[in-house]
CSV table of C-alpha atoms and ligand atoms in Angstrom, one decimal:
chain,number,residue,atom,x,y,z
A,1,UNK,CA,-30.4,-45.7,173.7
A,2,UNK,CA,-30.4,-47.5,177.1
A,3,UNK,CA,-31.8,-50.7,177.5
A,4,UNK,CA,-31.0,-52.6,173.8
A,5,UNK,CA,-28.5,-54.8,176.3
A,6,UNK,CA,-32.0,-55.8,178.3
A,7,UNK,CA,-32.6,-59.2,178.6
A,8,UNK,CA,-36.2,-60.2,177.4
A,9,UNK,CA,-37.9,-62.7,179.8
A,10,UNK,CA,-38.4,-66.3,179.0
A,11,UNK,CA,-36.8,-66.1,175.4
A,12,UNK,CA,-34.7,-68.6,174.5
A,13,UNK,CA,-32.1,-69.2,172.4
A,14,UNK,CA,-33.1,-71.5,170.0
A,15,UNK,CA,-37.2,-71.1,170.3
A,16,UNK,CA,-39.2,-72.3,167.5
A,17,UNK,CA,-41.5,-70.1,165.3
A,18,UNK,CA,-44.8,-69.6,166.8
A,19,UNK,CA,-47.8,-70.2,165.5
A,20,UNK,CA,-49.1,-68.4,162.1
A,21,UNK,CA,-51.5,-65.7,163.3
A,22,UNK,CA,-54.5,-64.7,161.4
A,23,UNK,CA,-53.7,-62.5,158.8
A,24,UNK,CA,-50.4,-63.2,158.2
A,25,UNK,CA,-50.2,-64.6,155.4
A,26,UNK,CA,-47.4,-62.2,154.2
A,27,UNK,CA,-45.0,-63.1,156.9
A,28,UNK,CA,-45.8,-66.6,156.6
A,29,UNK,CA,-44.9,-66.4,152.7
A,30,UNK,CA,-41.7,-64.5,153.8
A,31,UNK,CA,-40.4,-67.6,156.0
A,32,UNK,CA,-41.3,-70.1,153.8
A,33,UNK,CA,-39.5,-68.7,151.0
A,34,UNK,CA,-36.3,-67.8,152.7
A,35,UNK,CA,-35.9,-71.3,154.5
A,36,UNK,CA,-36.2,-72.8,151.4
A,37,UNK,CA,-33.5,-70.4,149.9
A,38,UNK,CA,-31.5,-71.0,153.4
A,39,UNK,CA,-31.7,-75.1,152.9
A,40,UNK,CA,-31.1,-75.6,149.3
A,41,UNK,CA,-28.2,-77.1,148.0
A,42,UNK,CA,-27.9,-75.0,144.9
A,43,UNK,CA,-29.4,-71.5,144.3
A,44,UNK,CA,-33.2,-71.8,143.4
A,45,UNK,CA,-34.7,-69.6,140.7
A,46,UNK,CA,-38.1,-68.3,141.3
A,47,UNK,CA,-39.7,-70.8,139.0
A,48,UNK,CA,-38.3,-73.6,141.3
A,49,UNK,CA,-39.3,-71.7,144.7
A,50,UNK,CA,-42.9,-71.9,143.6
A,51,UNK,CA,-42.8,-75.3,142.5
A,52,UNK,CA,-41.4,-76.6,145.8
A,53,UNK,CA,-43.5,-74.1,148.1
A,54,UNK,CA,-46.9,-73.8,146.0
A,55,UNK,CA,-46.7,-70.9,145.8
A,56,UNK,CA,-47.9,-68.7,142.6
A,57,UNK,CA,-45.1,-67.5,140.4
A,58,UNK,CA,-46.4,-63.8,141.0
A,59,UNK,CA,-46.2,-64.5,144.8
A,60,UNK,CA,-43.0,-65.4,144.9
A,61,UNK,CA,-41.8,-63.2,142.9
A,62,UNK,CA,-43.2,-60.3,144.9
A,63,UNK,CA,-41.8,-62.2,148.2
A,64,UNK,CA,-38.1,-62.3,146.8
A,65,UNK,CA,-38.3,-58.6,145.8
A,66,UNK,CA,-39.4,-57.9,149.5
A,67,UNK,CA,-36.3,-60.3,150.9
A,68,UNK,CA,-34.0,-58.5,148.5
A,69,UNK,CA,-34.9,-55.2,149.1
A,70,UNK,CA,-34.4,-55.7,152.7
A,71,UNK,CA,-31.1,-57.8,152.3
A,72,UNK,CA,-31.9,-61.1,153.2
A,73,UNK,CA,-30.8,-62.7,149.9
A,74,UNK,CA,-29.1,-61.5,147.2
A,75,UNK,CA,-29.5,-63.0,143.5
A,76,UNK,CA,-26.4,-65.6,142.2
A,77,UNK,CA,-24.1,-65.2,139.6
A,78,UNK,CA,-26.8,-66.4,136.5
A,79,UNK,CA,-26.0,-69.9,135.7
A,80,UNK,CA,-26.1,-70.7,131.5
A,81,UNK,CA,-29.4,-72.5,130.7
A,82,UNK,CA,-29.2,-75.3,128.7
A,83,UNK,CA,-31.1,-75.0,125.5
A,84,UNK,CA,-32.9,-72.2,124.6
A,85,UNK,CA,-34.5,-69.1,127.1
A,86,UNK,CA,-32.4,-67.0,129.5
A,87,UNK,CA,-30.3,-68.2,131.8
A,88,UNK,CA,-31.8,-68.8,135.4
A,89,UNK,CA,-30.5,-66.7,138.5
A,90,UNK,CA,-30.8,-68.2,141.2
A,91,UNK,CA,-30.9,-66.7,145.0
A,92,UNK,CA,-28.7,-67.1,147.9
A,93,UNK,CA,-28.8,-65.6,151.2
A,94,UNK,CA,-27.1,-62.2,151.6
A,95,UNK,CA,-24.0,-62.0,153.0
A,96,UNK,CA,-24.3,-58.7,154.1
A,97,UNK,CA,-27.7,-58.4,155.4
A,98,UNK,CA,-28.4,-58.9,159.7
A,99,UNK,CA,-25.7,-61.0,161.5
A,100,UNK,CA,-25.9,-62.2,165.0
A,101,UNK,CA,-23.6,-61.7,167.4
A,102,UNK,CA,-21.9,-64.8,170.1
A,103,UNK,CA,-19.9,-63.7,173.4
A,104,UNK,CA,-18.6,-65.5,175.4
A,105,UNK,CA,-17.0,-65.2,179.3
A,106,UNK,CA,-15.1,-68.5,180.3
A,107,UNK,CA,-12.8,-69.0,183.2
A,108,UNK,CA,-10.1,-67.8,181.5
A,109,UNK,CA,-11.2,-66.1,178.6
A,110,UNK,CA,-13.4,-63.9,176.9
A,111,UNK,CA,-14.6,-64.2,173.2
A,112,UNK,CA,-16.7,-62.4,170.5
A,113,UNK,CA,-17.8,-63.4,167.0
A,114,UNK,CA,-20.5,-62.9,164.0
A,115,UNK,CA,-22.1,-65.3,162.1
A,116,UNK,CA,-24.0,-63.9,159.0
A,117,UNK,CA,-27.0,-65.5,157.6
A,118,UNK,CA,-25.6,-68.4,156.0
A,119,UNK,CA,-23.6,-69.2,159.1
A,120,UNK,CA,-20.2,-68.4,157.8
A,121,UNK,CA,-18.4,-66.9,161.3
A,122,UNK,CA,-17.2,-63.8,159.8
A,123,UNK,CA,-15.6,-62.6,163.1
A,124,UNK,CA,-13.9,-64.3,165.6
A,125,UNK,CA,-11.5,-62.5,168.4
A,126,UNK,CA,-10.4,-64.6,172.2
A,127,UNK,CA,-8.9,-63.0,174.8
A,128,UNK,CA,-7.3,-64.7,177.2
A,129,UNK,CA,-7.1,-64.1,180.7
A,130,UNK,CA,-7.6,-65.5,183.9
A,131,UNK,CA,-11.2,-63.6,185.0
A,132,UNK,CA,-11.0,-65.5,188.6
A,133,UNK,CA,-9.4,-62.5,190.5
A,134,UNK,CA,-11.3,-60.0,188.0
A,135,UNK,CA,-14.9,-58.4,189.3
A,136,UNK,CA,-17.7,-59.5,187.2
A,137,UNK,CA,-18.3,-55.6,186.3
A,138,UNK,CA,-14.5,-55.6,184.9
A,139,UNK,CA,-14.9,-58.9,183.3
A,140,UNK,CA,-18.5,-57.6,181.1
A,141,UNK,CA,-16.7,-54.1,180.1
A,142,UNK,CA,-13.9,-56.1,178.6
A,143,UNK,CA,-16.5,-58.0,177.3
A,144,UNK,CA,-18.1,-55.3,176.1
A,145,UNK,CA,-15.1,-53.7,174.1
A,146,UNK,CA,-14.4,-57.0,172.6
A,147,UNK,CA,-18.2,-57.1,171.5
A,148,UNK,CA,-17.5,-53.3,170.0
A,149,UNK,CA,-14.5,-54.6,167.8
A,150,UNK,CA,-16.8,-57.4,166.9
A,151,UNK,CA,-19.5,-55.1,165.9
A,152,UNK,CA,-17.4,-52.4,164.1
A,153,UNK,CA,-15.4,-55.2,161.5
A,154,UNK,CA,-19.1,-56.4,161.2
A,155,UNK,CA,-20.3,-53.2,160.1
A,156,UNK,CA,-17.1,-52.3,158.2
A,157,UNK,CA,-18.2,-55.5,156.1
A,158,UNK,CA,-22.0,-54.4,155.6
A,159,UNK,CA,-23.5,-56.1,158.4
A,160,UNK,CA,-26.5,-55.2,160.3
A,161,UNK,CA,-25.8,-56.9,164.4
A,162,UNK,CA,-29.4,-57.7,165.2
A,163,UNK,CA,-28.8,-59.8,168.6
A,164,UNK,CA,-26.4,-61.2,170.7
A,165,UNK,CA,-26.0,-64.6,173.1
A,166,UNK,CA,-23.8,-64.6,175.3
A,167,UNK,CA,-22.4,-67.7,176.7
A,168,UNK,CA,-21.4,-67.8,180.5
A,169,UNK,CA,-20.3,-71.3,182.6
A,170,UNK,CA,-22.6,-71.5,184.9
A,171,UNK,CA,-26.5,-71.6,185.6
A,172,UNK,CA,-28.5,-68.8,184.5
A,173,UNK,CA,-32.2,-68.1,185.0
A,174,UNK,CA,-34.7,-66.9,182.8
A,175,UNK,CA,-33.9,-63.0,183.4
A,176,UNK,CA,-30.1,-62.9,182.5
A,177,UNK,CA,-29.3,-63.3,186.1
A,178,UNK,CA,-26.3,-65.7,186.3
A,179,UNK,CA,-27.1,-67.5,189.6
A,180,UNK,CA,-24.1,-69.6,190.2
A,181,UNK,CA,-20.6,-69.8,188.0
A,182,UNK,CA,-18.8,-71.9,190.1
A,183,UNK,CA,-15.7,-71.8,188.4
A,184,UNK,CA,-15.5,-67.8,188.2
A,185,UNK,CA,-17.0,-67.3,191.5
A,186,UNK,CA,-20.0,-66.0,190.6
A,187,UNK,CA,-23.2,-65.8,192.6
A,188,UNK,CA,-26.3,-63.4,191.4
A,189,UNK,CA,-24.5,-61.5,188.9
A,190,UNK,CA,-26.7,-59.4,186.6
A,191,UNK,CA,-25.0,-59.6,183.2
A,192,UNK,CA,-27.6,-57.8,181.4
A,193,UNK,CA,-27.8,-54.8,183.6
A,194,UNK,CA,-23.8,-54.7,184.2
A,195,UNK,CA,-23.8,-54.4,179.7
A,196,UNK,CA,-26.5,-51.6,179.8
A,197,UNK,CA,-23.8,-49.2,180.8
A,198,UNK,CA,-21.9,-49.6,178.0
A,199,UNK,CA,-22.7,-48.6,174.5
A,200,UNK,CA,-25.5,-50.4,172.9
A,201,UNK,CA,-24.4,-52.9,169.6
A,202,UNK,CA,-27.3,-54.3,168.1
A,203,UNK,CA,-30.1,-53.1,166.1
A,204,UNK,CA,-33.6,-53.6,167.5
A,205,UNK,CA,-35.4,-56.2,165.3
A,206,UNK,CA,-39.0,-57.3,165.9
A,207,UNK,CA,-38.7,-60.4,167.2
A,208,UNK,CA,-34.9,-61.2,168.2
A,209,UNK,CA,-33.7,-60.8,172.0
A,210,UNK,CA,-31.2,-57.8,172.0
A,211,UNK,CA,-29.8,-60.1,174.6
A,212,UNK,CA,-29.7,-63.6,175.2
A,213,UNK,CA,-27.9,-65.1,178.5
A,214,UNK,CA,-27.4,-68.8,178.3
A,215,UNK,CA,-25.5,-71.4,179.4
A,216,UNK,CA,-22.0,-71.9,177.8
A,217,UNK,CA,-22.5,-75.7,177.5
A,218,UNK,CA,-26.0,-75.4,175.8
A,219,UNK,CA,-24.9,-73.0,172.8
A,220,UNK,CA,-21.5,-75.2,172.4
A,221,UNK,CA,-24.6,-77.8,172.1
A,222,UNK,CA,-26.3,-75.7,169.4
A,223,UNK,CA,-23.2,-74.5,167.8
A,224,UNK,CA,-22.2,-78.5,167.0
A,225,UNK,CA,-25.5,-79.3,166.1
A,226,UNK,CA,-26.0,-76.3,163.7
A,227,UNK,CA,-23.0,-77.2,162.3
A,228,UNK,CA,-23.8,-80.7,160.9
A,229,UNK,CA,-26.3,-82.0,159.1
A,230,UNK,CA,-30.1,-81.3,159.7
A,231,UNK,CA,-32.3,-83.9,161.1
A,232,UNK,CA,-33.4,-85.2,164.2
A,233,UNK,CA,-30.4,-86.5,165.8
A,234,UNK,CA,-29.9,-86.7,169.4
A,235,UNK,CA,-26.4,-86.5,171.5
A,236,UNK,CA,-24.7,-85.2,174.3
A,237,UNK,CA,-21.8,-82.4,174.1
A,238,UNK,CA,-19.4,-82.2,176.9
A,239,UNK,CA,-17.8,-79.0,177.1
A,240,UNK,CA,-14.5,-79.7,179.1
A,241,UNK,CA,-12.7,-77.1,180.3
A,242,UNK,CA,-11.8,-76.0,183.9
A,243,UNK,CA,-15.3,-77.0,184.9
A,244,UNK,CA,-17.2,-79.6,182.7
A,245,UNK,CA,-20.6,-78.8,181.2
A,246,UNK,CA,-22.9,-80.7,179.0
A,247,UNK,CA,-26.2,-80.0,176.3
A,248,UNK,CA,-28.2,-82.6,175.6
A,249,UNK,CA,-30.1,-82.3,172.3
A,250,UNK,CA,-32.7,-85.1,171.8
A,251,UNK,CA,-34.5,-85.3,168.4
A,252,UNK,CA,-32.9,-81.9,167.2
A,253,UNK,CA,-33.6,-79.8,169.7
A,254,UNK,CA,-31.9,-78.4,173.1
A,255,UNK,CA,-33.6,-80.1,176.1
A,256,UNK,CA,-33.0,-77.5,178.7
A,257,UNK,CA,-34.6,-78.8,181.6
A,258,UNK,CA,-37.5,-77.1,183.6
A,259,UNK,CA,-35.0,-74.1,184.7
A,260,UNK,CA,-32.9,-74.5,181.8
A,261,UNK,CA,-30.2,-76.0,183.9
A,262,UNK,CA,-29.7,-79.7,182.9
A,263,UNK,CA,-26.3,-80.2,181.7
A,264,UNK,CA,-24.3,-79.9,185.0
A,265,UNK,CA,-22.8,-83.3,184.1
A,266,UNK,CA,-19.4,-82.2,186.1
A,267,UNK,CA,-21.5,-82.4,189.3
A,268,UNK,CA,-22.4,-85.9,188.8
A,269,UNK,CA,-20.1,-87.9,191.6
A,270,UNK,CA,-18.2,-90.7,190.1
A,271,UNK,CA,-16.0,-91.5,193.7
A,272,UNK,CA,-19.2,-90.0,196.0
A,273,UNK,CA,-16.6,-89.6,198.9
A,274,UNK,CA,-13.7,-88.6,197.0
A,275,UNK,CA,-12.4,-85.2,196.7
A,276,UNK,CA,-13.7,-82.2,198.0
A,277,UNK,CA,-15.2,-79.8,194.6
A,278,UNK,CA,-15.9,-76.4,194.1
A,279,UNK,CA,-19.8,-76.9,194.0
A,280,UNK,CA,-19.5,-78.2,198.1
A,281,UNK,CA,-19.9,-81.7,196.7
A,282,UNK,CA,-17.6,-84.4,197.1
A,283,UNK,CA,-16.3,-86.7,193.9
A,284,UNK,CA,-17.8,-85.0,191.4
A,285,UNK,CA,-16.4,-85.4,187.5
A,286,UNK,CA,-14.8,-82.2,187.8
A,287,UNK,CA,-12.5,-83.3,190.5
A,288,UNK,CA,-11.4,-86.0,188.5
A,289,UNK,CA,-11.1,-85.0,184.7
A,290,UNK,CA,-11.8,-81.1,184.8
A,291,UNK,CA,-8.6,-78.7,183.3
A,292,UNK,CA,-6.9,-78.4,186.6
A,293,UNK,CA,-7.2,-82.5,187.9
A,294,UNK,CA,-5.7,-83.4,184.5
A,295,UNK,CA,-2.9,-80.9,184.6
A,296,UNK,CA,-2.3,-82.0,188.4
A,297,UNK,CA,-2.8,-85.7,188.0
A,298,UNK,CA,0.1,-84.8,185.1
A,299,UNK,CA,2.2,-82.9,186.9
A,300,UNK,CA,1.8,-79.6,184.8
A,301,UNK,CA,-0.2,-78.3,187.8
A,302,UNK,CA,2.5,-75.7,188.8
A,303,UNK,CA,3.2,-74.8,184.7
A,304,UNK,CA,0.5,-72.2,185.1
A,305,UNK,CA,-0.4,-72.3,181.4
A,306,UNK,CA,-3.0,-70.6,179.7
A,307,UNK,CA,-6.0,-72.8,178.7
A,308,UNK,CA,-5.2,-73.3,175.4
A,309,UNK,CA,-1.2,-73.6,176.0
A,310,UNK,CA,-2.3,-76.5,178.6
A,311,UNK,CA,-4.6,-78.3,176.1
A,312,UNK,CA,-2.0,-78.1,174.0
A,313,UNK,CA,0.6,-79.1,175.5
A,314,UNK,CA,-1.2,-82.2,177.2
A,315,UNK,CA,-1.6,-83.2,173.2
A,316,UNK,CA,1.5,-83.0,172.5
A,317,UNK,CA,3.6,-84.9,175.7
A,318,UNK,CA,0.8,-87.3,174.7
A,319,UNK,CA,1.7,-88.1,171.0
A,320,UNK,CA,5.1,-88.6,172.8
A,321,UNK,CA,4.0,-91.1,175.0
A,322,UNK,CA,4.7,-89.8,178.2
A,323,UNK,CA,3.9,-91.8,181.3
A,324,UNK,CA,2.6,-89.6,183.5
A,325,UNK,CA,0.0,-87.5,180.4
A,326,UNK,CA,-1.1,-90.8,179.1
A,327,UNK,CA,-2.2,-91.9,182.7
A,328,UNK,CA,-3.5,-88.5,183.4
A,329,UNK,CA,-5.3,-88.5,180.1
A,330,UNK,CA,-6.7,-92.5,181.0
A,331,UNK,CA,-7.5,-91.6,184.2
A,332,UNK,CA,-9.6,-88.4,183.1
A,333,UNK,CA,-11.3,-91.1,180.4
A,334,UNK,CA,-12.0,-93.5,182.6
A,335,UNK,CA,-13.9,-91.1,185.0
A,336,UNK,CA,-15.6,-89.1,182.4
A,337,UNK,CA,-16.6,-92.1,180.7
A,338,UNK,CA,-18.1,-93.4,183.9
A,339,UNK,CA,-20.4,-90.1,184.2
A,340,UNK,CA,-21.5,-90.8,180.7
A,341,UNK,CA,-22.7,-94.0,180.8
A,342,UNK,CA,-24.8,-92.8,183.3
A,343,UNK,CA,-26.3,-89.9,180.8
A,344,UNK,CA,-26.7,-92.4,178.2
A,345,UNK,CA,-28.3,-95.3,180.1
A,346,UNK,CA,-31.0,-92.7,181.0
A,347,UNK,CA,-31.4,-90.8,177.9
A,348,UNK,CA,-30.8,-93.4,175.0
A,349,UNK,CA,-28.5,-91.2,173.4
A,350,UNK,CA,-26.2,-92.6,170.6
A,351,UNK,CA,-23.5,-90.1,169.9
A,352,UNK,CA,-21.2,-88.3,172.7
A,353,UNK,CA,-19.4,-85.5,170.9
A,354,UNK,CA,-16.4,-84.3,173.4
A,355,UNK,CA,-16.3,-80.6,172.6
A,356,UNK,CA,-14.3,-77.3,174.1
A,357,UNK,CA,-10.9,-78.6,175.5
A,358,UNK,CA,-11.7,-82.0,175.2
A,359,UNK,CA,-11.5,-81.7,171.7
A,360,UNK,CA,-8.2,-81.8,170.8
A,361,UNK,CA,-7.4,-84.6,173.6
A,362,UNK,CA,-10.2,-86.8,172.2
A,363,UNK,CA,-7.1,-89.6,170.4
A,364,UNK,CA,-6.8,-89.9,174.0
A,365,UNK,CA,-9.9,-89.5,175.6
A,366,UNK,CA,-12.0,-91.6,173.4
A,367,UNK,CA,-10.8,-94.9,174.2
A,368,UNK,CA,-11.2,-95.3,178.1
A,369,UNK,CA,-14.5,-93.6,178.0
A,370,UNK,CA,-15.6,-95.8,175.1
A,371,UNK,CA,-14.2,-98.8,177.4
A,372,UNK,CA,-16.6,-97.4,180.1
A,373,UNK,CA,-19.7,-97.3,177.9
A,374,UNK,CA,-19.6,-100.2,176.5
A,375,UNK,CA,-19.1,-102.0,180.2
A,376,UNK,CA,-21.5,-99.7,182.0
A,377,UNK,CA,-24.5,-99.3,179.0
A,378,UNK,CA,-26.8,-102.0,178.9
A,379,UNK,CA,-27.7,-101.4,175.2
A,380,UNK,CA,-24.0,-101.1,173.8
A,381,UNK,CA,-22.9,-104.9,173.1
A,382,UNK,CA,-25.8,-104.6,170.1
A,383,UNK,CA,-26.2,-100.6,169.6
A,384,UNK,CA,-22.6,-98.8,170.3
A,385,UNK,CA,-22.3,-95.6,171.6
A,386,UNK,CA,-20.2,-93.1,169.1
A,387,UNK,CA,-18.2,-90.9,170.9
A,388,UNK,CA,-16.3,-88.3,168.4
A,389,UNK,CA,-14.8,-85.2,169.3
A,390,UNK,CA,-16.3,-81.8,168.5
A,391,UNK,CA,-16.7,-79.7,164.8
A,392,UNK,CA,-16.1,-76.4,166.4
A,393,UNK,CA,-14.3,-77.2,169.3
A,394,UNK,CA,-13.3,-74.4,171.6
A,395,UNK,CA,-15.7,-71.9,169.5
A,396,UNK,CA,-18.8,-73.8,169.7
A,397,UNK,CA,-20.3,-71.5,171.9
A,398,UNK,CA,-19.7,-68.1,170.6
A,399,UNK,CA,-21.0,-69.6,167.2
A,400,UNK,CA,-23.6,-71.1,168.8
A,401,UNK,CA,-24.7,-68.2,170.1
A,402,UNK,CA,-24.3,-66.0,167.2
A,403,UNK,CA,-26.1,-68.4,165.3
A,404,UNK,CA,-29.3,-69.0,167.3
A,405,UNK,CA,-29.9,-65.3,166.4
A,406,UNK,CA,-29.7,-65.2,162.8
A,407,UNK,CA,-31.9,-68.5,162.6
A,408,UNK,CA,-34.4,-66.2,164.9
A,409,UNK,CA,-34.0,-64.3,161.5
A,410,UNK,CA,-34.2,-67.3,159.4
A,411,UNK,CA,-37.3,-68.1,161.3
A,412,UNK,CA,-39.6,-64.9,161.1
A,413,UNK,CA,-37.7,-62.5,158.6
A,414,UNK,CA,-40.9,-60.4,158.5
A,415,UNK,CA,-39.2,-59.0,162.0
A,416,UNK,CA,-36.4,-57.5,160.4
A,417,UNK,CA,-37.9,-56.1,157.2
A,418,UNK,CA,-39.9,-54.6,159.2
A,419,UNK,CA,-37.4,-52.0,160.9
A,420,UNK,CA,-35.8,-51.5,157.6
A,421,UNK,CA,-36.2,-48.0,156.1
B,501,ZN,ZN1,-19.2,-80.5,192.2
């Protein structure tokens, strides 16, 4: 079964619907029925799903029968009616129907989860490692045998994979082909073809990308804004880890940029003649309040800690107010907060949600960046800037990713029903 790893063209992530084709009417009954199942706050009977989708009764009835039968929702324990007539049962999406599936390769680690239809993460498993000195053909196959763990707890629960995203830190075009991770050292690596030597993991659904390769800092992006209420809100979420990566979602959507490579906010030079960077630049963020300049500025550079530890460990010699953390830590803020101004001068953005390892370091982080805003942003003094840290934090991506495929699911549900038997 080669070739379920392949990478579909210009797919992305988090694509809208398309438009209703003629004829059907069927598929578009299917969608409208299960979102409004997916976004209510208690479970609707079928009475109510016709009243709120105009729907006849006998239509949705026959709809929900298709969406049970192929185990996209599942009917709620009945609820007592008050006064007389049977009691109501409502409808809930299954939680052991198709699941999507979020990697993720970082600098130094690797990680696999599942999010099922309601977006519970039902799977989570990191593995850390330093991938620097590893190939990018070793780093995918222990990518891979993570993903196959992922997959067979999935199953083991009753769940169907039916796509993956996988989250890399770099730039990646619209092929898979990951053209530049500067942080790993990757140039022109070809994720998609390096996984279709390894045993396939997701079920082909109509409709859904076996394979999605995106930018880590875009499905962190997704992952936070999945994860809060819906609506049209706009922000920017920094992913800081070793390098420092940014999605931008304006009105409730990704913006991706014409490649799909905005974002790169650890590129953008706060000193433009200070310190050499990775990318051939000089001054960039990244110099200045990525991983490793924090940990050096704090003199943990020689500690060699794993990410995590380091994060950590910064958080804690910073509740214990020591000198050289807390000046690391302003230092970083003052920087970061510097790039960010600039980010929301142009893009009118009124939240900056500091995600990945900046998470945990935001009691720290927050103010000097917030001093820098409200200096630097000509609309602050009557419109402040919130700056919060992240929901999901180091996981955002993986769920991120995991979840843009089950709302492909979500989205066109006709696409998996039909490849059930
Ligand atoms: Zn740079």
């Amino acid at each position: 079964m080669a070739g379920l790893w392949q990478c579909q063209g210009v797919t992305r992530p988090d694509a809208p619907p398309g438009p209703v084709r003629q004829g059907s009417l069927r598929e578009w009954n299917l969608a409208v029925v299960l979102g409004r199942i997916a976004a209510a706050d208690r479970p609707p009977s079928r009475a109510e799903l016709a009243a709120a989708t105009g729907l006849t009764r006998a239509t949705v009835s026959a709809v929900v029968e298709d969406l049970l039968a192929g185990r996209l929702v599942r009917e709620a324990e009945p609820t007592p009616r008050t006064g007389a007539g049977r009691p109501s049962r409502g409808l809930v999406l299954a939680a052991d129907g198709p699941a999507g599936l979020g990697l993720e390769v970082n600098v130094d680690y690797l990680a696999a989860c599942v999010v099922d239809l309601a977006g519970r993460v039902r799977h989570h498993t990191v593995h850390r490692a330093d991938l620097r000195p590893v190939s990018p053909a070793e780093a995918v196959a222990r990518l891979a045998g993570l993903a196959a763990r992922a997959r067979a707890d999935a199953e083991r629960e009753g769940l169907t994979l039916a796509g993956a995203a996988l989250a890399v830190p770099g730039l990646v075009d619209d092929a898979g082909l990951v053209r530049l991770a500067p942080n790993l050292g990757w140039r022109d690596v070809p994720v998609p073809a390096l996984l279709d030597g390894h045993p396939p993991l997701t079920a082909h659904v109509d409709g859904v990308p076996p394979l999605v390769v995106e930018n880590e800092a875009n499905l962190a992006a997704l992952g936070e804004l999945h994860a809060g209420p819906p609506g049209p809100v706009s922000f920017l979420h920094i992913s800081g880890e070793v390098g420092i990566g940014a999605g931008i979602v304006l009105d409730g959507a990704l913006f991706r940029g014409a490649r799909g490579w905005s974002g790169e906010i650890g590129h953008i030079p706060v000193h433009p003649d200070g310190r050499p960077c990775r990318c051939g630049g000089r001054g960039c963020l990244e110099t200045y309040a990525g991983q490793e300049a924090i940990l050096a500025a704090a003199g943990l550079a020689g500690a060699h800690l794993p990410a995590d530890t380091a994060t950590t460990r910064l958080a804690e010699l910073a509740a214990a107010d020591d000198p050289a953390v807390s000046r690391a830590l302003a230092d970083a803020g003052n920087a970061l907060g510097v790039a960010v101004a600039g980010v929301v001068n142009l893009l009118d953005l009124d939240t900056v949600v500091l995600g990945g390892g900046y998470a945990p370091l935001a009691p720290w982080l927050r103010p000097p960046v917030l001093a820098e805003v409200s200096r630097r942003v000509l609309t602050a003094a009557w419109s402040p800037v919130t700056v919060r840290p992240a929901a999901l934090g180091g996981a955002a991506a993986a769920v991120g990713g995991a979840g843009s495929v089950v709302r492909r699911i979500l989205a066109r549900p006709a696409g998996w029903l039909a490849r059930q038997p």
